[in-house]
Structures are given as C-alpha cells and as structure tokens.
Coordinates of C-alpha atoms and ligand atoms in Angstrom, one line a residue:
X1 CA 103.8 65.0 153.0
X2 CA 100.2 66.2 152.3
X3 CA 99.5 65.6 148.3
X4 CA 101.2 68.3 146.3
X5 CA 99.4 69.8 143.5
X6 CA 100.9 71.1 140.5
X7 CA 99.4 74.6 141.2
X8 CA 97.3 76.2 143.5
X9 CA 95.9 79.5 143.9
X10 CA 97.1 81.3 146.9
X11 CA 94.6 84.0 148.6
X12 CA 95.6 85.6 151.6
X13 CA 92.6 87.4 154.4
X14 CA 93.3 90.9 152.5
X15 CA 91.9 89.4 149.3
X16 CA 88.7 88.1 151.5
X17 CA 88.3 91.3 153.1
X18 CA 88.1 93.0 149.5
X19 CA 85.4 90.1 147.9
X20 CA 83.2 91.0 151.3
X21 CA 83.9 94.7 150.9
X22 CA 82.2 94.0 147.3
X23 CA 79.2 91.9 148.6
X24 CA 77.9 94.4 151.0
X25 CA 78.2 97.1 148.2
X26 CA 74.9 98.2 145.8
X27 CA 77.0 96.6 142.9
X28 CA 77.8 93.2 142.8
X29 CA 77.9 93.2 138.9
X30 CA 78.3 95.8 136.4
X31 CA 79.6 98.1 138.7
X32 CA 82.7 99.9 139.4
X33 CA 85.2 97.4 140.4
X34 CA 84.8 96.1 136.3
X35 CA 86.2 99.2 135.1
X36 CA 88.7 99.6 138.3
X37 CA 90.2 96.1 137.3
X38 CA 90.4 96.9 133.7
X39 CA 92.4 100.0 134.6
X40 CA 94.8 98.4 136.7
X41 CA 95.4 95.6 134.1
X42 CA 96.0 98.4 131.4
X43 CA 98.3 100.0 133.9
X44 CA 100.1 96.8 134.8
X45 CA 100.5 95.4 130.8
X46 CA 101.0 99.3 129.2
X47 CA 97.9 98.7 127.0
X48 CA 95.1 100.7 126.3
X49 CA 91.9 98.9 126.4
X50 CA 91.0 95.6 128.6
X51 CA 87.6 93.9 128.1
X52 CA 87.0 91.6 131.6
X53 CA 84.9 88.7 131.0
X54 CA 84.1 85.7 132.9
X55 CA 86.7 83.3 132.0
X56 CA 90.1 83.1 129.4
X57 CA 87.5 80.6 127.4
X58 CA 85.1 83.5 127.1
X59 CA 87.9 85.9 126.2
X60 CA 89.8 83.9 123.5
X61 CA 86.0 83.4 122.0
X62 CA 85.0 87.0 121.8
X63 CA 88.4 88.0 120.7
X64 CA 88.1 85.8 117.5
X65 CA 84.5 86.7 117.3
X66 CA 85.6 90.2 117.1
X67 CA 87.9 89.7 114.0
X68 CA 84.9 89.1 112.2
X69 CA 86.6 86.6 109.5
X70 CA 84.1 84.6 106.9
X71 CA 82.8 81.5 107.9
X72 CA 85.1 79.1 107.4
X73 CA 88.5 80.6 107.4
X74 CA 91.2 78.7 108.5
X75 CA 93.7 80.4 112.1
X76 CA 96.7 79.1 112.3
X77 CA 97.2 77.5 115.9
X78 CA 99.4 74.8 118.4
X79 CA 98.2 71.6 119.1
X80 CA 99.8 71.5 122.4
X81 CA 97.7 74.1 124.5
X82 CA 94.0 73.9 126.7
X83 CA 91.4 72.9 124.0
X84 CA 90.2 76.1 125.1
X85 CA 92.8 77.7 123.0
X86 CA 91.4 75.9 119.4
X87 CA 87.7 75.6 120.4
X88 CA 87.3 79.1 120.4
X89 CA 88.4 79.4 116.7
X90 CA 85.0 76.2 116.5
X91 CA 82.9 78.7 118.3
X92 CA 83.1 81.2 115.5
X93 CA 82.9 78.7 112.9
X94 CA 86.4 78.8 111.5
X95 CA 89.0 76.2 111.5
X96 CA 91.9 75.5 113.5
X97 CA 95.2 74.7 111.4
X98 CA 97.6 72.8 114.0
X99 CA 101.2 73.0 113.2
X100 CA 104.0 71.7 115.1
X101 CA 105.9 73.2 117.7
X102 CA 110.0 73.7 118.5
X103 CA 111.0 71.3 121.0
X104 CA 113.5 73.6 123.4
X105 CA 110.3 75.8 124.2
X106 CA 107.2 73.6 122.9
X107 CA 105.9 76.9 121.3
X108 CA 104.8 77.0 117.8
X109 CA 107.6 77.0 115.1
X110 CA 107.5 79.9 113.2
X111 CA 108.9 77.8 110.2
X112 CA 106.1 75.6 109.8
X113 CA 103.4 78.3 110.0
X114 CA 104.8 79.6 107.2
X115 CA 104.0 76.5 105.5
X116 CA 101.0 76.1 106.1
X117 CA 99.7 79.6 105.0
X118 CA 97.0 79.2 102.2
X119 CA 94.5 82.1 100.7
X120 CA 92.2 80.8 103.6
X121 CA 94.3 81.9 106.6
X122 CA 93.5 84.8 108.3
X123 CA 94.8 84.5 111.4
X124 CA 97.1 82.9 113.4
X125 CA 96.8 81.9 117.2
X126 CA 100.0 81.4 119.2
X127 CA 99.9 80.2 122.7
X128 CA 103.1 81.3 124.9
X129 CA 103.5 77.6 126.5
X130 CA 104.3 77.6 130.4
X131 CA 104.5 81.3 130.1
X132 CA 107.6 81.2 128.0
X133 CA 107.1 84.2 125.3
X134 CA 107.2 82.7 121.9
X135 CA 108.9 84.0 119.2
X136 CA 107.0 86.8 118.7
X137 CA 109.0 89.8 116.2
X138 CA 109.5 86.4 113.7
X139 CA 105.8 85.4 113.8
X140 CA 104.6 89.2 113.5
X141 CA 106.6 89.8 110.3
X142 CA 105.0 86.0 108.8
X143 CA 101.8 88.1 109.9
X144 CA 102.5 91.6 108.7
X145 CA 103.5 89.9 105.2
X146 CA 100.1 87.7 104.7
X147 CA 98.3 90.2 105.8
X148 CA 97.0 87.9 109.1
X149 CA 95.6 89.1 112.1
X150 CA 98.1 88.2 115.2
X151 CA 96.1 86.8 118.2
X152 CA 98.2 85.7 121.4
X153 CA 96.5 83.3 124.1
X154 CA 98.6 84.3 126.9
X155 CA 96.9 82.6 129.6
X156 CA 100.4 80.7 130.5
X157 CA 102.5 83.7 130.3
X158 CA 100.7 87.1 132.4
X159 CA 103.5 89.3 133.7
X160 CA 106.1 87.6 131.1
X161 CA 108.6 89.4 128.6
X162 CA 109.5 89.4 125.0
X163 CA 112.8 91.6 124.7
X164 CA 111.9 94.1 127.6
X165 CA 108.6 94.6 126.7
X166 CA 105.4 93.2 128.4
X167 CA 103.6 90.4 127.4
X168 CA 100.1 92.0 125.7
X169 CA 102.2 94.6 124.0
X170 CA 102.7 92.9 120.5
X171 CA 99.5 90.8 119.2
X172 CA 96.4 92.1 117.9
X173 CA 94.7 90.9 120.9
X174 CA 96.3 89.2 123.7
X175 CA 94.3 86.8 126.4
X176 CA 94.5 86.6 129.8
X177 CA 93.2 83.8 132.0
X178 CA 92.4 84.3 136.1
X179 CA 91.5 80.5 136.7
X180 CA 93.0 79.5 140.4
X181 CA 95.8 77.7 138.8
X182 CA 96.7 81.4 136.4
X183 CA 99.3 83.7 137.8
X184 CA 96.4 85.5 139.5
X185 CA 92.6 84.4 140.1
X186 CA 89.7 86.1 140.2
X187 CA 87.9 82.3 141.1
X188 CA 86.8 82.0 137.0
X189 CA 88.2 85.3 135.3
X190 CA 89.5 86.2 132.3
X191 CA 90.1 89.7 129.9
X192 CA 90.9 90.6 126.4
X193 CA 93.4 93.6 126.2
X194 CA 93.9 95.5 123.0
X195 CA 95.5 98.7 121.2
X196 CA 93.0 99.0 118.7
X197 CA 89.8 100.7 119.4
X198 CA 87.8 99.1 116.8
X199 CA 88.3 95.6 118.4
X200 CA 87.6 97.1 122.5
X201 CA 84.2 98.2 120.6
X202 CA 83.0 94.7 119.4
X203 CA 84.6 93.2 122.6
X204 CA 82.7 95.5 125.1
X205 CA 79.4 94.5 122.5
X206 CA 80.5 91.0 122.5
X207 CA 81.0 90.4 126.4
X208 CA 77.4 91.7 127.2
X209 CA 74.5 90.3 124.5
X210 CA 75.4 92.6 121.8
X211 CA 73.6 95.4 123.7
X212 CA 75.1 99.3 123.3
X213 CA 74.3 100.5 127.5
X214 CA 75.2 98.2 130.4
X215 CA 73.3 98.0 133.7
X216 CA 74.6 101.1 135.1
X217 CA 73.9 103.1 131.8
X218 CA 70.2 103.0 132.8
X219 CA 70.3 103.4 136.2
X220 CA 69.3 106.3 138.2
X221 CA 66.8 109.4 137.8
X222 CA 68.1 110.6 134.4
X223 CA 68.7 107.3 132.9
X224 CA 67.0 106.4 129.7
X225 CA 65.7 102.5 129.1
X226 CA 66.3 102.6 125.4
X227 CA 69.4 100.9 123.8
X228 CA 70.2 99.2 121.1
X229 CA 71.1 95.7 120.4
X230 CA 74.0 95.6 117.4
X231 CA 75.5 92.2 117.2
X232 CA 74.7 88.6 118.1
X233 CA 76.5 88.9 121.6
X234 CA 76.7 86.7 124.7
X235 CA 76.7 87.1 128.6
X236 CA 80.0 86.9 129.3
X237 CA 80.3 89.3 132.3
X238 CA 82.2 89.1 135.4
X239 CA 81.0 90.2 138.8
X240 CA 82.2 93.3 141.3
X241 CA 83.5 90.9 143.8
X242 CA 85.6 88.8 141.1
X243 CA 86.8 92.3 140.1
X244 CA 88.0 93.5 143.5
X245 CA 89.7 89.9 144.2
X246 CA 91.5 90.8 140.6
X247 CA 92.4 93.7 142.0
X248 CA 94.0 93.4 144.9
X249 CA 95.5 89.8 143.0
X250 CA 97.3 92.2 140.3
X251 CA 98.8 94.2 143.4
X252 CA 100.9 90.6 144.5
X253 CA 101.5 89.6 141.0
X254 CA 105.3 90.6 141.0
X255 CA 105.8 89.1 144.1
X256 CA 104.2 85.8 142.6
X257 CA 105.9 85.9 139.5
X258 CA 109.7 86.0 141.7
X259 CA 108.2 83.1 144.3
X260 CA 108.1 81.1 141.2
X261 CA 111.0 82.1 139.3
X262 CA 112.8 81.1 142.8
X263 CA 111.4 77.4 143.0
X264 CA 112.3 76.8 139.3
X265 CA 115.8 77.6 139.2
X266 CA 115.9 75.3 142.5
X267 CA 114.3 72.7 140.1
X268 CA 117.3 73.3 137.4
X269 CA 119.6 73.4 140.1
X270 CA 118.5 69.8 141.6
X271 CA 117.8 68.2 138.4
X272 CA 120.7 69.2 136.3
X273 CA 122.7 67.0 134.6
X274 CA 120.7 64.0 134.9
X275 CA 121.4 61.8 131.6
X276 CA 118.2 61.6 129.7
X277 CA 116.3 64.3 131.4
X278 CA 115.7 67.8 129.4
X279 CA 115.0 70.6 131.6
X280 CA 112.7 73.5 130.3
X281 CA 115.1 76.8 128.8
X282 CA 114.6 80.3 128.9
X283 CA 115.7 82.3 126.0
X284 CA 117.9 85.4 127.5
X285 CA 115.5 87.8 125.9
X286 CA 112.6 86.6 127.6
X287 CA 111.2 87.1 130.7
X288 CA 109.7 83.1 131.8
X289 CA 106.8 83.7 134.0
X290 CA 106.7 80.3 135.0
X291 CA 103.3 79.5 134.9
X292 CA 104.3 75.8 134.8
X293 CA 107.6 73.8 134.9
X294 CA 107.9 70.9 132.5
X295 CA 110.8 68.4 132.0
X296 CA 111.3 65.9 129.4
X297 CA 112.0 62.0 130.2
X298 CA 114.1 61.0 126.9
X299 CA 114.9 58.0 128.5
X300 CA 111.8 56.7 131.0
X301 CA 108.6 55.5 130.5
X302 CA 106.9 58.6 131.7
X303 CA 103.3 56.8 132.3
X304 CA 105.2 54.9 134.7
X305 CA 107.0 58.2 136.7
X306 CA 103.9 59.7 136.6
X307 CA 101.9 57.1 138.5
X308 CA 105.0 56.1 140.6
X309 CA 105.2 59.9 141.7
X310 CA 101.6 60.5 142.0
X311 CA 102.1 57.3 144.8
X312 CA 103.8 59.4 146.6
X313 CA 101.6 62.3 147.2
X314 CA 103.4 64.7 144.2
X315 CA 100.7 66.1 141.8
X316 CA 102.6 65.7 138.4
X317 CA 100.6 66.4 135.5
X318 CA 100.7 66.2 131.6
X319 CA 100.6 69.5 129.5
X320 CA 99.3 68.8 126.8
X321 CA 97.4 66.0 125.3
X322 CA 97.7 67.2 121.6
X323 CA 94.1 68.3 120.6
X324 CA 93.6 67.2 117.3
X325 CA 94.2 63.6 119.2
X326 CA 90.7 64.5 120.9
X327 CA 87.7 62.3 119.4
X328 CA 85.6 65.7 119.1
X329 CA 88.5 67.0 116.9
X330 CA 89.0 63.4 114.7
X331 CA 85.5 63.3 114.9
X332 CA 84.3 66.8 113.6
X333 CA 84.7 66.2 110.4
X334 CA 85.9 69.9 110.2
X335 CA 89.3 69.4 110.6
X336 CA 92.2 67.8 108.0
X337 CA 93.7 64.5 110.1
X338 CA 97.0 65.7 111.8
X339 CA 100.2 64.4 112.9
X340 CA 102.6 66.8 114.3
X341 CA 106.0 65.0 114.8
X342 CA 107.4 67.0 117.7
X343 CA 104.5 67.5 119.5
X344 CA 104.5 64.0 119.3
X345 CA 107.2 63.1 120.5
X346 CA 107.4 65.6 123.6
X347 CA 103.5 64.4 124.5
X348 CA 105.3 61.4 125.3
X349 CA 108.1 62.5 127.3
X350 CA 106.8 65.3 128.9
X351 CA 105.6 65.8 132.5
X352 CA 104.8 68.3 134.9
X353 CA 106.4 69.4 138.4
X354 CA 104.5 71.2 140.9
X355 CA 105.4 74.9 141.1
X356 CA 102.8 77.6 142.8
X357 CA 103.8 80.0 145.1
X358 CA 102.5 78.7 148.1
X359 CA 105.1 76.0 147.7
X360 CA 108.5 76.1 149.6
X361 CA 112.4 74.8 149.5
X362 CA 111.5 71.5 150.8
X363 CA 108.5 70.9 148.6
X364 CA 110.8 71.0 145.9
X365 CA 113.7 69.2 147.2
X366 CA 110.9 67.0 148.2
X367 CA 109.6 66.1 144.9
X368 CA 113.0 66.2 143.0
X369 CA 114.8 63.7 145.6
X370 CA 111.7 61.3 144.6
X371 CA 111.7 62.0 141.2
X372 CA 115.6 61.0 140.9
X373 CA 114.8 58.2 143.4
X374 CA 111.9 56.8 141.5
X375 CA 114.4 57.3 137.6
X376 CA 117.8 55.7 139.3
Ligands
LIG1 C1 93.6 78.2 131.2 C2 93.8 78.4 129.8 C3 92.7 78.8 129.0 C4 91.3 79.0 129.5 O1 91.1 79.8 130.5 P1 89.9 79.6 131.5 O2 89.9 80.9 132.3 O3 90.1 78.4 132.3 O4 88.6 79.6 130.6 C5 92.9 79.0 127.6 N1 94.1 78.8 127.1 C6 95.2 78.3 127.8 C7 96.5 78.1 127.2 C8 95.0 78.1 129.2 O5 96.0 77.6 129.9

C-alpha cells in the first residue's frame, strides 16, 4: 500500500480544462470568474455577499479587520484549531481569549465562554472542529446578550448543517477555506460570506489595498484612472484561474461531501466497540461534513500508534496542538498563560484517520485492521 495521507485534494481533467480555459483568457485576475465564484458560493450557502480572497488565513484576517474593534479588545476563541484561526485576531492587534472545549465534539463549550466574558470582549470566534457545526443558537444568544459580534471560522465545516440550515447562515461572518486538504480547493483559496452589507463593503476595501475601483473599473475607453484609497488595506486577491477551479470544485461538492460521509460511517462501523477507543459523534441536528475523522485513544500511548501506523504507510495526523502551547503564543507577552483542561486531555489522546474522497473501501478497512492490529 502506497502511503496514505490524511487528505488529499482530488481534481479531475474537467477542473484542468477550466484553469486552462482561464489562462488563455484577457483576465487572469480581477476578472469575471471572481464575481462568477462569489455567486455560486452565495447560491450554494443562501447568503448574500461573498468576498474571495487568497487564502482562509487572509479571510479570517480581513473579516476581524472589518469589525473594526479598539486596539486591544479581547475575542473569545478555541485553542484547538489552525493557528490561523487566533493569529488573525494578533493581525488586528486584539487578543485571543482561549477557552476550553466539550469533549464529545472538541468544539468550544458554550459554558465557559460565558465565563470568560469581561467589558473587553467584543467578539467571539468559534471554529466548527472536523466540520462538526458547534452549538451555534446557544452561543448566538451568549452573543446577542453581551452585545458581541459572532464570527464562525468554518474552514472544517463547508457544506455542513446546524438544524437544517447551512453552515454560513448564522454568524456575523462566516470563513471558508479552499486549501487542497478543504472540502473544495482552489490550490490556496479562501472567502468571507456575509448578510450584512456594511461588512461586504470593508471586506471588498480590505481584500484589495483599501482602494474604492478594481482593475476592471478602469479599464477600457470610458474608464476613469481616479479612485480613492479609504482604509489601510492589503492584496489579498485571488486569480481568474483559482476562480474557475472554485467553480467547477463547488459543482462536485455534494458529491464530496457523501464520498466522505460513506468512508466514516465505515470507520464507526469497523472501530466500534473497541474498549478504550472514543469514536467522533454527530449530534442528530447536524449535518457532519467530515472534513476530518478523529478518534480518541483513552487507553494507548498515542505517540506510539501514531509512529507505529505511520510505519506502515497510513498518514495519521494530530488536530490540534493547542495554540497557546505555541512559544510565539507563551512568548508574546500578549496573552494571559492558559491551561485548558479538556483540550488537554483530548491533545493527548487524539489522532487522525485518513479520510478524502479519493480514498476507497479498502483504504479504510486497510488502515482500521492496522490500527486494531497495532492496539491489541
Ligand atoms: C485551513 C484552516 C485555516 C486556514 O486556511 P488557509 O486557506 O490554509 O489559509 C483556518 N482555520 C482553520 C480551522 C483551518 O482548518
């Protein structure tokens, strides 16, 4: 068996005819396929407005940036996510709060967010972990009644549920990554989508210098070359060709989202009922997305599985290190010193499987008969 990585992006010759298409086009950036791709991820979430940017990094930073919060106000967030996820809350010069998470899920728990609410918090960040929604209508009410802006990194969790409605539906602003090992890729991709007008303003600003026209606004025989320049912005554009991968990407994404679906219930069929081994849940009211599947080892030394299993060609991985365990983070001197008991303890149990849709029956099988070889 060829090494098995924990998830892969999986392109087929239509999406290469479409990047070409792109590249023999007059627009290779700032053209139509931005707008095209916006639209068709507004079409697919049921939102209004979708910012496309260069990457999920560049999308969680101008989303914060366009809450435009005093320096030094404190978001809410997980510890067990990307650093991605808190660093944009740094970029803006604001603090990240970490609070700990519930175990069944790893999402953030609700409870202790509430505790950790002073007069500084403005926001709160919440990441839906492997895809799996969190519990969004309690979180929104802690947010309607401090008066906090809602901000969901949904990177994990494109195409998912929260009780029947879609995943981008319910925060403020709600990211979306399209990195090769995302739900769909656009090579480095990512895009901001929003209800409120104000905030697709500042993002469109935000995504392209600060400056009020774009490339194609001053193009062509009537086209002025005045604009303005309104905020301190960044260039954070994607290209045409990106775009028109997107597109035709977002067109398979269903499809995706069931291949996946399909090799993790064969994971909680194979690996059920295995003392000292926790298998990831899904709440009935949400629709899991699978983005990644993640067990816990109560009982094993999971270093040891992990480098036993990686022996054997089967790209297990470790979501997540928690950040504030980073050196930047104890180093920064910006953040209070942090000990999350669950995240803790799951960090130390946890480990991922390999699931992607260009994985198969036997892959699985594969990698479950080695993992319950390698634990007996
Ligand atoms: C992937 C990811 C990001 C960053 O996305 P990029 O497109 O790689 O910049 C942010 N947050 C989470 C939770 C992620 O998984």
């Amino acid at each position: 068996m060829d090494f098995i990585s924990y998830g892969r992006h999986t392109i087929d010759e239509d999406d290469i005819g479409c990047v070409v298409d792109v590249l023999r086009s007059n627009w290779i950036t700032t053209g139509p396929k931005i707008s095209e791709f916006e639209d068709e991820i507004n079409r697919y979430i049921g939102s209004k407005y979708c910012v496309a940017v260069n990457s999920g990094t560049s999308a969680l930073d101008i989303a914060i940036q366009s809450l435009s919060l005093p320096t030094g106000s404190e978001i809410i967030t997980t510890p067990f996510t990307f650093v991605a996820t808190s660093n944009s809350i740094l970029y803006n010069n604001l603090i990240p709060v970490f609070v700990d998470i519930e175990r069944e899920t790893r999402n953030i728990d609700p409870s202790e967010i509430k505790k950790c609410i002073t007069k500084k918090t403005k926001a709160i960040l919440i990441v839906d972990y492997a895809g799996h929604a969190c519990e969004i209508d309690e979180i929104k009410e802690i947010a309607k009644i401090n008066n906090l802006y809602l901000i969901e990194d949904a990177c994990h969790s494109m195409g998912g549920e929260y009780r029947g409605g879609k995943i981008g539906n319910f925060a403020d602003m709600t990211i979306f990554s399209f990195h090769p090992l995302k739900h769909i890729t656009t090579g480095e991709g990512g895009a901001v989508v929003t209800n409120n007008e104000e905030f697709y303003k500042r993002l469109l600003l935000a995504r392209n210098h600060g400056i009020d026209k774009d490339g194609k606004d001053r193009f062509g025989i009537d086209a002025d070359y005045a604009y303005d320049m309104k905020m301190l912005g960044r260039n954070y554009r994607i290209t045409d060709f990106q775009c028109a991968l997107g597109i035709n990407q977002l067109k398979k994404l269903d499809r995706f989202l069931r291949d996946r679906s399909r090799l993790a219930q064969i994971y909680n069929e194979l690996l059920k009922d295995i003392k000292g081994v926790e298998l990831p849940i899904s709440k009935k009211y949400v629709k899991h997305p699978w983005h990644i599947y993640t067990i816990l080892l109560k009982d094993y030394d999971r270093d040891k599985i992990f480098k036993d299993m990686r022996k054997r060609n089967i790209g297990v991985n470790v979501h997540y290190i928690p950040i504030y365990k980073f050196s930047y983070y104890k180093n920064s001197g910006k953040i209070d010193a942090c000990f999350c008991p669950n995240t803790e303890q799951i960090f130390k149990e946890i480990i991922t499987l390999p699931l992607h849709p260009g994985l198969n029956e036997d892959h699985i099988k594969y990698i479950s008969e080695n993992l319950l070889d390698i634990i007996k």
